[in-house]
Structures are given as C-alpha cells and as structure tokens.
Amino acid sequence: MKKFYLFALVILIFLVQLSGCKSNIHGEGEEEIMNGNLDKMIKVYKNITKYYYDEKTNLYYETNIGKLGLDQNKYSFLWPVAALMQAYVEMAKLDINNINNKLVLISISDTAQKYYDSLLPPKPGYDSYVYNLGGGQRYYDDNEWLGIAFVDIYSITKNVEYLKKAEEIFNFIMTGYDNKMGGGIYWREGDLTVKNTCSNGPAVVLALKLYQTTNQQEYLNIAKEIYNWTNENFLSPEGVYWDHLKSDGTLDKTTWTYNTGIMIEANALFYDITKDKVYFDSARKLAEASIKHFASNGYFPDTYWFNAVLLRGYQSLYQIDKDKKYIKIFDDYAQEVWEKERDENNLIGKKEPKPLLDQAAMLEIYARLAQVEGGGNASK
C-alpha cells in the first residue's frame, strides 16, 4: 500500500508540473503547427492511470473494463506494456531533469519485470503475459520494442541497470537469428516458419541504439546485416515494407505503417552514425512513399500504435533535416482522431472495450508531437 501512495504522489506531482510548464513548451513566436498536444497528452495519461492501472500489483489492465474482472486475461500482455513504457519515455523527454518523470519510468520498468522469464533456455527474455500468472509465448518483436525503451530509459536516467536489460534482451533476440531464408530473426521463439519485418526492423534500431550507447562495433555490424536482409526481402517497389516471409518461400505482401516507420528510423540512425547520405536519402524516400501509400486521403489506417511507430520514423527524420512536412501531416491526423474517435471519458478508439494499447499509442503520439512543437529533448 505504501508503494501505491508513493506512485500516486509521483503521478500527482508529475501532472502538476506538466500543467505548469505549458507556457514554456509553447515557445513565443514559433510557428504554430500543433493543436494543444501537451493538453491531450496529459488527459490521456490521466485516463491510463485511472482506468488501466492496478495499484495493488503495479500491473496494467488489458482494457478499460479490466477492473471489473470482465477480461479473459485480466492484465495486459507484454506488447501494450512495452508501448506504454515508450510513451512514458516520450513524456519524460519533455523535461528530462525532472526527478518525478524518472520515478514514473522506474515504476513502468518494474511492471515490465513481472513478465521476465529467466529460467527458459536458451536465454532470459520476457514472456507475452505476466510470468507469475502463467507467462506465455516469447515474441522476439515484443522483446525488441521493450529493449528499445530500456535503452531510452538509460539515456534519461543514466542507470546502467536499464542498459544491461537492453543488452540482455538483444542477446535473447539473437537466439532467434539463423541463416535459413538467407538470414533474419524469427517472429517468435520456437516457431521456425516465419520471419517478419516487425521482428527485424526493431532489432536493427535496438542494435544501433546499443552501438550509440556502448560503441561496441558488433552491434553496428549486426545492424547492417539485418538491415540489408530486411531490405532485400521486404522492401517493395512502391517504397514501403511487406510483412513476412515463410519458410516455404511464401511472401506476405501485406503493408502496415509500423514496418515502414521503423525502417525510416533505422535509416535516420544509420545516417546519424555514419553520415552516409545514402541512408538519409533512403529515409526521405520511405517517408514520402509512406504518405502516398498509407495517407493519400490525409488519414492513416486505424491501428494507432502502428502509426505511432511511423511517427517515430518521421520524428527521427525531422531531427536530421528539420523539415516538418511529415510531422504536419501526422499532426492533422492526430487532431482528427481526438475530435472523432474519443468518447465522453476521453478514452480513444473505435473498439469496445478500449484497449490499453490504443491509449498508450496516442499518449506516445501526443508526447512526440508536443516535443516537436515546443523543443523537447527529442526535437533537438
């Protein structure tokens, strides 16, 4: 119970300080391209703590009816937790020196540890469901998203334990790599039938972030190898990414926004590291192709979290060229979601009940847009 009161106090102080910094985040005389994204972020954050957080366990419910015990699986799967962790990272970047922001990151990191499986060989990793409640399949992509968030938390807190967690995750996902189908990482542990863009793109980003943090050449080498394999197998002539390749040679050409988004970010990171203009040009081409393919009518597909990862790519590109073209297009979409797909309780989404994943996605989206709007740490 003491832990709950501490966390509740942290949230209260966090919200008060965020509210108080509005005037600082909206710089005077700066081009006004956003529409109150900080306010929207705060409202979504409040709802997550109100409807989805279980103070007794430090776990989150899968949907907004979880507190009523109506979900088949009461608590969230790992994927939404990883999404929420990244969203909290983006919130913290708006004020990285705020100790309360760091305490929120510590809390969500403790939540993630409840999915940790240290016993299953060949390497420790994170189960798809709470370990003490039965655990579940270990997905390489879910672990990769979590690893990326851990690296980012390390960059904010400078606590080496988070870097160790990210490195441990990387060691786990590499157990899913082999030379069948020419290389690449499988989608999930124990399933040797399919390799996906979503299990390889984020592996590239994780490896590059680890290289930037540790300067260990091995991470850069692996990133290049997986990057090349992903491009060879999944980059379509249209300039977006197909979904997966099966062991029988069948190629699934379904396109999702996050597959292209994560590869935009990968190219931006490669450019930041190598200064090779080929990567910058690739990032710009992918961004342009993504707009034509996914948002020709000005509106992105329905899966918010996939779109949040696409925004990660746009923001990474913006950090290089300072061109807000793609950010502006995405901001228009985010404002329309707020106006048209939000209920009377400020819960977002067309689905009933409302998934935590959707709220986490929109929290990340509004936080990232607020960064670009007001010069948060990630906009520099």
Coordinates of C-alpha atoms in Angstrom, one line a residue:
M1 CA 0.0 0.0 0.0
K2 CA 2.9 2.4 0.7
K3 CA 4.2 1.7 -2.8
F4 CA 0.8 2.8 -4.2
Y5 CA 0.7 6.0 -2.2
L6 CA 4.2 6.8 -3.4
F7 CA 3.3 6.2 -7.0
A8 CA 0.1 8.2 -6.7
L9 CA 2.1 11.1 -5.3
V10 CA 4.5 10.9 -8.1
I11 CA 1.7 11.0 -10.6
L12 CA 0.1 14.0 -8.9
I13 CA 3.3 16.0 -8.9
F14 CA 4.1 14.9 -12.4
L15 CA 0.7 16.2 -13.7
V16 CA 1.0 19.4 -11.8
Q17 CA 4.5 20.1 -13.2
L18 CA 3.4 19.2 -16.7
S19 CA 0.4 21.6 -16.4
G20 CA 2.7 24.3 -15.1
C21 CA 5.2 24.0 -18.0
K22 CA 2.7 24.7 -20.8
S23 CA 3.9 28.2 -21.2
N24 CA 7.4 27.0 -21.6
I25 CA 6.6 24.3 -24.0
H26 CA 4.8 26.6 -26.4
G27 CA 7.6 28.9 -27.4
E28 CA 6.7 32.5 -28.3
G29 CA 6.9 33.4 -31.9
E30 CA 7.4 29.8 -33.0
E31 CA 5.4 28.5 -36.0
E32 CA 2.2 27.1 -34.5
I33 CA 1.7 23.8 -36.3
M34 CA 0.3 21.8 -33.4
N35 CA -3.0 21.9 -31.6
G36 CA -2.6 21.5 -27.8
N37 CA -0.8 18.2 -27.9
L38 CA 0.5 18.7 -24.4
D39 CA -3.0 19.0 -23.1
K40 CA -4.1 16.0 -24.9
M41 CA -1.1 14.0 -23.7
I42 CA -2.0 14.9 -20.0
K43 CA -5.6 13.9 -20.5
V44 CA -4.7 10.5 -22.0
Y45 CA -2.1 10.0 -19.2
K46 CA -4.7 10.7 -16.5
N47 CA -7.1 8.2 -18.1
I48 CA -4.4 5.5 -18.2
T49 CA -3.7 5.8 -14.5
K50 CA -7.5 6.0 -13.8
Y51 CA -8.8 3.2 -15.9
Y52 CA -5.9 0.8 -16.5
Y53 CA -3.5 0.9 -13.6
D54 CA -3.8 -1.6 -10.7
E55 CA -2.1 0.0 -7.7
K56 CA -2.1 -3.3 -5.8
T57 CA 0.1 -5.1 -8.3
N58 CA 1.8 -2.4 -10.3
L59 CA 0.3 -4.0 -13.3
Y60 CA -2.0 -2.6 -16.1
Y61 CA -5.2 -3.9 -17.3
E62 CA -5.6 -5.0 -20.9
T63 CA -8.7 -2.9 -21.4
N64 CA -10.7 -0.3 -19.5
I65 CA -13.1 -3.0 -18.1
G66 CA -10.2 -4.9 -16.6
K67 CA -11.0 -3.6 -13.1
L68 CA -14.4 -5.2 -13.4
G69 CA -12.8 -8.6 -14.0
L70 CA -14.6 -9.0 -17.3
D71 CA -11.5 -9.6 -19.5
Q72 CA -10.4 -13.2 -20.2
N73 CA -6.9 -12.1 -19.4
K74 CA -7.2 -9.5 -16.7
Y75 CA -3.9 -7.9 -17.1
S76 CA -2.1 -6.5 -20.1
F77 CA 0.0 -8.6 -22.4
L78 CA 3.7 -7.5 -22.8
W79 CA 3.1 -5.6 -26.1
P80 CA 0.9 -2.9 -24.6
V81 CA 3.3 -2.6 -21.6
A82 CA 6.2 -2.1 -24.0
A83 CA 4.2 0.5 -25.9
L84 CA 3.3 2.3 -22.6
M85 CA 6.9 2.3 -21.5
Q86 CA 8.0 4.0 -24.7
A87 CA 5.1 6.5 -24.3
Y88 CA 6.3 7.3 -20.7
V89 CA 9.8 7.8 -22.2
E90 CA 8.5 10.4 -24.6
M91 CA 6.6 12.2 -21.8
A92 CA 9.8 12.3 -19.8
K93 CA 11.8 13.8 -22.7
L94 CA 9.7 16.9 -22.3
D95 CA 11.6 17.5 -19.1
I96 CA 14.4 15.1 -18.7
N97 CA 15.8 16.7 -15.5
N98 CA 12.5 16.2 -13.6
I99 CA 13.0 13.5 -10.9
N100 CA 9.3 12.6 -10.9
N101 CA 9.5 11.8 -14.5
K102 CA 12.3 9.4 -13.7
L103 CA 10.2 7.8 -10.9
V104 CA 7.4 7.1 -13.4
L105 CA 9.9 5.4 -15.6
I106 CA 11.2 3.3 -12.7
S107 CA 7.6 2.2 -12.0
I108 CA 6.8 1.1 -15.5
S109 CA 10.2 -0.7 -15.7
D110 CA 9.2 -2.6 -12.5
T111 CA 5.9 -3.5 -14.3
A112 CA 7.8 -5.0 -17.2
Q113 CA 9.9 -7.1 -14.9
K114 CA 6.8 -9.0 -14.0
Y115 CA 6.9 -10.6 -17.5
Y116 CA 10.6 -11.6 -17.1
D117 CA 11.4 -15.2 -17.6
S118 CA 14.9 -16.1 -16.5
L119 CA 14.5 -19.8 -16.5
L120 CA 13.5 -20.8 -20.0
P121 CA 16.6 -21.6 -22.2
P122 CA 18.5 -20.6 -24.2
K123 CA 18.5 -17.0 -22.8
P124 CA 16.4 -15.0 -20.4
G125 CA 13.6 -13.0 -22.0
Y126 CA 10.2 -11.6 -21.5
D127 CA 7.0 -13.6 -21.7
S128 CA 3.9 -12.4 -23.5
Y129 CA 2.0 -12.4 -20.3
V130 CA 2.7 -11.9 -16.6
Y131 CA 5.2 -14.6 -15.6
N132 CA 3.6 -15.5 -12.2
L133 CA 0.2 -15.7 -13.8
G134 CA 1.3 -18.4 -16.3
G135 CA 3.6 -16.5 -18.6
G136 CA 3.3 -17.2 -22.3
Q137 CA 5.0 -17.4 -25.7
R138 CA 8.1 -15.2 -26.0
Y139 CA 7.9 -13.0 -29.1
Y140 CA 11.1 -11.5 -30.4
D141 CA 9.4 -8.3 -31.7
D142 CA 7.8 -7.6 -28.3
N143 CA 11.1 -8.0 -26.6
E144 CA 12.7 -5.7 -29.1
W145 CA 10.2 -2.9 -28.5
L146 CA 10.9 -3.3 -24.8
G147 CA 14.7 -3.3 -25.4
I148 CA 14.4 0.0 -27.3
A149 CA 12.5 1.6 -24.4
F150 CA 15.1 0.3 -21.9
V151 CA 17.9 2.0 -23.9
D152 CA 16.0 5.2 -23.9
I153 CA 15.3 5.0 -20.2
Y154 CA 19.1 4.5 -19.7
S155 CA 19.7 7.7 -21.7
I156 CA 17.5 9.6 -19.4
T157 CA 18.3 8.1 -16.0
K158 CA 21.9 7.1 -16.6
N159 CA 21.2 4.0 -14.6
V160 CA 23.3 1.2 -16.1
E161 CA 20.8 -1.4 -15.0
Y162 CA 18.5 -0.4 -17.8
L163 CA 21.3 -0.6 -20.3
K164 CA 22.0 -4.2 -19.0
K165 CA 18.4 -5.1 -19.5
A166 CA 18.5 -3.9 -23.1
E167 CA 21.7 -5.8 -23.8
E168 CA 20.2 -8.9 -22.2
I169 CA 17.2 -8.6 -24.5
F170 CA 19.4 -8.2 -27.5
N171 CA 21.2 -11.4 -26.5
F172 CA 17.8 -13.1 -26.3
I173 CA 16.5 -12.0 -29.7
M174 CA 19.7 -13.1 -31.4
T175 CA 18.8 -16.6 -30.4
G176 CA 16.1 -16.2 -33.0
Y177 CA 18.6 -15.5 -35.8
D178 CA 19.8 -18.0 -38.2
N179 CA 20.8 -18.3 -41.9
K180 CA 17.6 -20.1 -43.0
M181 CA 15.7 -18.0 -45.6
G182 CA 19.1 -16.1 -46.0
G183 CA 19.2 -14.7 -42.5
G184 CA 17.0 -12.6 -40.3
I185 CA 15.2 -13.1 -37.0
Y186 CA 12.0 -15.2 -36.5
W187 CA 8.8 -13.7 -35.2
R188 CA 8.6 -15.8 -32.0
E189 CA 10.5 -18.3 -30.1
G190 CA 10.1 -22.0 -31.2
D191 CA 8.3 -21.1 -34.4
L192 CA 10.7 -21.6 -37.3
T193 CA 8.1 -21.0 -40.0
V194 CA 8.1 -17.2 -40.4
K195 CA 10.4 -14.2 -40.3
N196 CA 8.8 -10.7 -40.2
T197 CA 9.7 -7.1 -40.8
C198 CA 8.4 -6.4 -37.3
S199 CA 11.0 -8.8 -35.8
N200 CA 13.9 -7.4 -37.8
G201 CA 13.3 -3.7 -38.2
P202 CA 13.2 -3.0 -34.4
A203 CA 16.2 -5.4 -34.0
V204 CA 18.1 -3.0 -36.3
V205 CA 17.0 0.0 -34.3
L206 CA 17.9 -1.7 -31.0
A207 CA 21.3 -2.7 -32.2
L208 CA 22.0 0.9 -33.5
K209 CA 20.9 2.4 -30.2
L210 CA 23.2 0.0 -28.3
Y211 CA 26.0 0.9 -30.6
Q212 CA 25.5 4.6 -30.0
T213 CA 25.5 3.9 -26.3
T214 CA 28.3 1.4 -25.9
N215 CA 30.4 2.0 -29.1
Q216 CA 30.7 -1.8 -29.5
Q217 CA 31.3 -2.5 -33.2
E218 CA 29.5 -5.8 -33.0
Y219 CA 26.1 -4.0 -32.6
L220 CA 26.8 -1.9 -35.8
N221 CA 27.8 -5.0 -37.7
I222 CA 24.7 -6.9 -36.8
A223 CA 22.5 -3.9 -37.5
K224 CA 23.9 -3.7 -41.0
E225 CA 23.5 -7.4 -41.7
I226 CA 19.8 -7.5 -40.5
Y227 CA 19.1 -4.1 -42.3
N228 CA 20.4 -5.5 -45.6
W229 CA 18.4 -8.7 -45.2
T230 CA 15.2 -6.8 -44.4
N231 CA 15.6 -4.6 -47.4
E232 CA 16.4 -7.5 -49.7
N233 CA 13.3 -9.4 -48.7
F234 CA 10.6 -6.9 -47.7
L235 CA 11.2 -3.5 -49.4
S236 CA 8.6 -3.2 -52.1
P237 CA 9.0 -1.4 -55.4
E238 CA 6.4 1.1 -54.1
G239 CA 8.8 2.0 -51.3
V240 CA 7.0 0.6 -48.3
Y241 CA 7.6 -2.8 -46.5
W242 CA 5.9 -6.1 -46.9
D243 CA 5.1 -8.1 -43.8
H244 CA 6.6 -11.5 -43.6
L245 CA 8.4 -14.4 -45.3
K246 CA 7.5 -18.1 -44.6
S247 CA 9.9 -21.0 -44.6
D248 CA 8.2 -22.4 -47.7
G249 CA 9.1 -19.2 -49.6
T250 CA 5.6 -17.6 -49.4
L251 CA 5.9 -13.8 -49.1
D252 CA 3.1 -12.0 -47.4
K253 CA 2.8 -8.6 -49.1
T254 CA 0.5 -7.0 -46.5
T255 CA 1.7 -3.5 -45.6
W256 CA 1.5 -2.0 -42.2
T257 CA 2.6 1.5 -41.2
Y258 CA 4.9 0.4 -38.4
N259 CA 7.0 -1.7 -40.7
T260 CA 7.9 1.3 -42.8
G261 CA 8.1 3.6 -39.8
I262 CA 10.7 1.5 -38.0
M263 CA 12.9 1.4 -41.2
I264 CA 12.7 5.1 -41.6
E265 CA 14.0 5.4 -38.0
A266 CA 16.7 2.8 -38.8
N267 CA 17.9 4.8 -41.8
A268 CA 17.9 8.0 -39.7
L269 CA 20.0 6.3 -37.1
F270 CA 22.4 4.9 -39.7
Y271 CA 22.9 8.4 -41.1
D272 CA 23.5 9.8 -37.7
I273 CA 26.2 7.3 -37.0
T274 CA 27.8 7.0 -40.4
K275 CA 26.9 10.4 -42.1
D276 CA 26.5 8.3 -45.3
K277 CA 23.9 10.3 -47.4
V278 CA 22.6 7.0 -48.8
Y279 CA 20.7 6.4 -45.5
F280 CA 19.4 10.0 -45.4
D281 CA 18.1 9.7 -48.9
S282 CA 16.5 6.3 -48.1
A283 CA 14.7 7.8 -45.1
R284 CA 13.3 10.6 -47.2
K285 CA 12.1 8.2 -49.9
L286 CA 10.5 5.9 -47.4
A287 CA 8.7 8.8 -45.7
E288 CA 7.4 10.1 -49.0
A289 CA 6.3 6.7 -50.1
S290 CA 4.5 6.1 -46.8
I291 CA 2.4 9.2 -47.2
K292 CA 1.4 8.2 -50.7
H293 CA 0.7 4.6 -49.7
F294 CA -1.0 5.0 -46.3
A295 CA -2.4 8.5 -46.2
S296 CA -3.2 9.6 -49.7
N297 CA -6.5 10.9 -48.3
G298 CA -4.8 12.6 -45.3
Y299 CA -5.8 9.9 -42.8
F300 CA -3.7 6.9 -41.7
P301 CA -5.1 3.4 -41.1
D302 CA -6.9 2.5 -37.8
T303 CA -4.2 0.9 -35.8
Y304 CA -2.9 3.7 -33.6
W305 CA 0.2 2.0 -32.3
F306 CA 1.4 1.1 -35.8
N307 CA 1.0 4.7 -36.6
A308 CA 2.9 5.8 -33.5
V309 CA 5.9 3.8 -34.8
L310 CA 5.5 5.6 -38.2
L311 CA 5.7 8.9 -36.3
R312 CA 8.9 7.6 -34.7
G313 CA 10.3 7.4 -38.2
Y314 CA 9.1 10.9 -39.1
Q315 CA 10.5 12.4 -36.0
S316 CA 13.8 10.8 -36.5
L317 CA 14.0 12.2 -40.0
Y318 CA 12.9 15.6 -38.7
Q319 CA 15.8 15.6 -36.2
I320 CA 18.1 15.5 -39.2
D321 CA 16.6 17.8 -41.8
K322 CA 14.3 20.0 -39.6
D323 CA 11.6 19.7 -42.3
K324 CA 8.2 19.4 -40.6
K325 CA 6.4 18.2 -43.7
Y326 CA 5.6 14.7 -42.5
I327 CA 5.1 15.9 -38.9
K328 CA 2.4 18.4 -40.0
I329 CA 0.6 15.7 -42.0
F330 CA 0.7 13.4 -39.0
D331 CA -0.5 16.2 -36.6
D332 CA -3.6 16.7 -38.7
Y333 CA -4.4 13.1 -38.4
A334 CA -3.8 13.1 -34.6
Q335 CA -6.1 16.0 -34.2
E336 CA -8.8 14.3 -36.2
V337 CA -8.5 11.2 -34.1
W338 CA -9.0 13.4 -31.0
E339 CA -12.1 15.0 -32.5
K340 CA -13.8 12.0 -34.0
E341 CA -12.6 8.9 -32.1
R342 CA -12.7 9.9 -28.5
D343 CA -15.6 9.1 -26.1
E344 CA -17.1 11.2 -23.3
N345 CA -14.4 9.9 -20.9
N346 CA -11.6 10.9 -23.2
L347 CA -10.8 7.3 -24.0
I348 CA -9.7 7.0 -27.6
G349 CA -10.5 4.3 -30.1
K350 CA -13.3 2.7 -32.1
K351 CA -13.0 -0.6 -30.2
E352 CA -15.1 -1.7 -27.2
P353 CA -13.8 -2.2 -24.7
K354 CA -10.9 0.2 -25.1
P355 CA -7.5 -1.4 -25.3
L356 CA -4.6 -0.1 -23.3
L357 CA -2.5 -0.4 -26.5
D358 CA -4.6 2.3 -28.1
Q359 CA -4.3 4.7 -25.2
A360 CA -0.5 4.1 -25.0
A361 CA -0.2 4.7 -28.7
M362 CA -2.0 8.0 -28.6
L363 CA -0.1 9.0 -25.5
E364 CA 3.2 8.5 -27.3
I365 CA 1.8 10.3 -30.4
Y366 CA 0.8 13.4 -28.5
A367 CA 4.0 13.4 -26.5
R368 CA 6.1 13.3 -29.6
L369 CA 4.1 16.0 -31.3
A370 CA 4.5 18.2 -28.2
Q371 CA 8.3 17.6 -28.4
V372 CA 8.4 18.9 -31.9
E373 CA 6.1 21.8 -31.1
G374 CA 8.0 23.0 -28.1
G375 CA 11.5 21.9 -28.4
G376 CA 11.5 18.9 -26.0
N377 CA 14.7 16.9 -25.7
A378 CA 13.9 14.6 -28.7
S379 CA 13.2 17.5 -31.0
K380 CA 16.8 18.7 -30.9

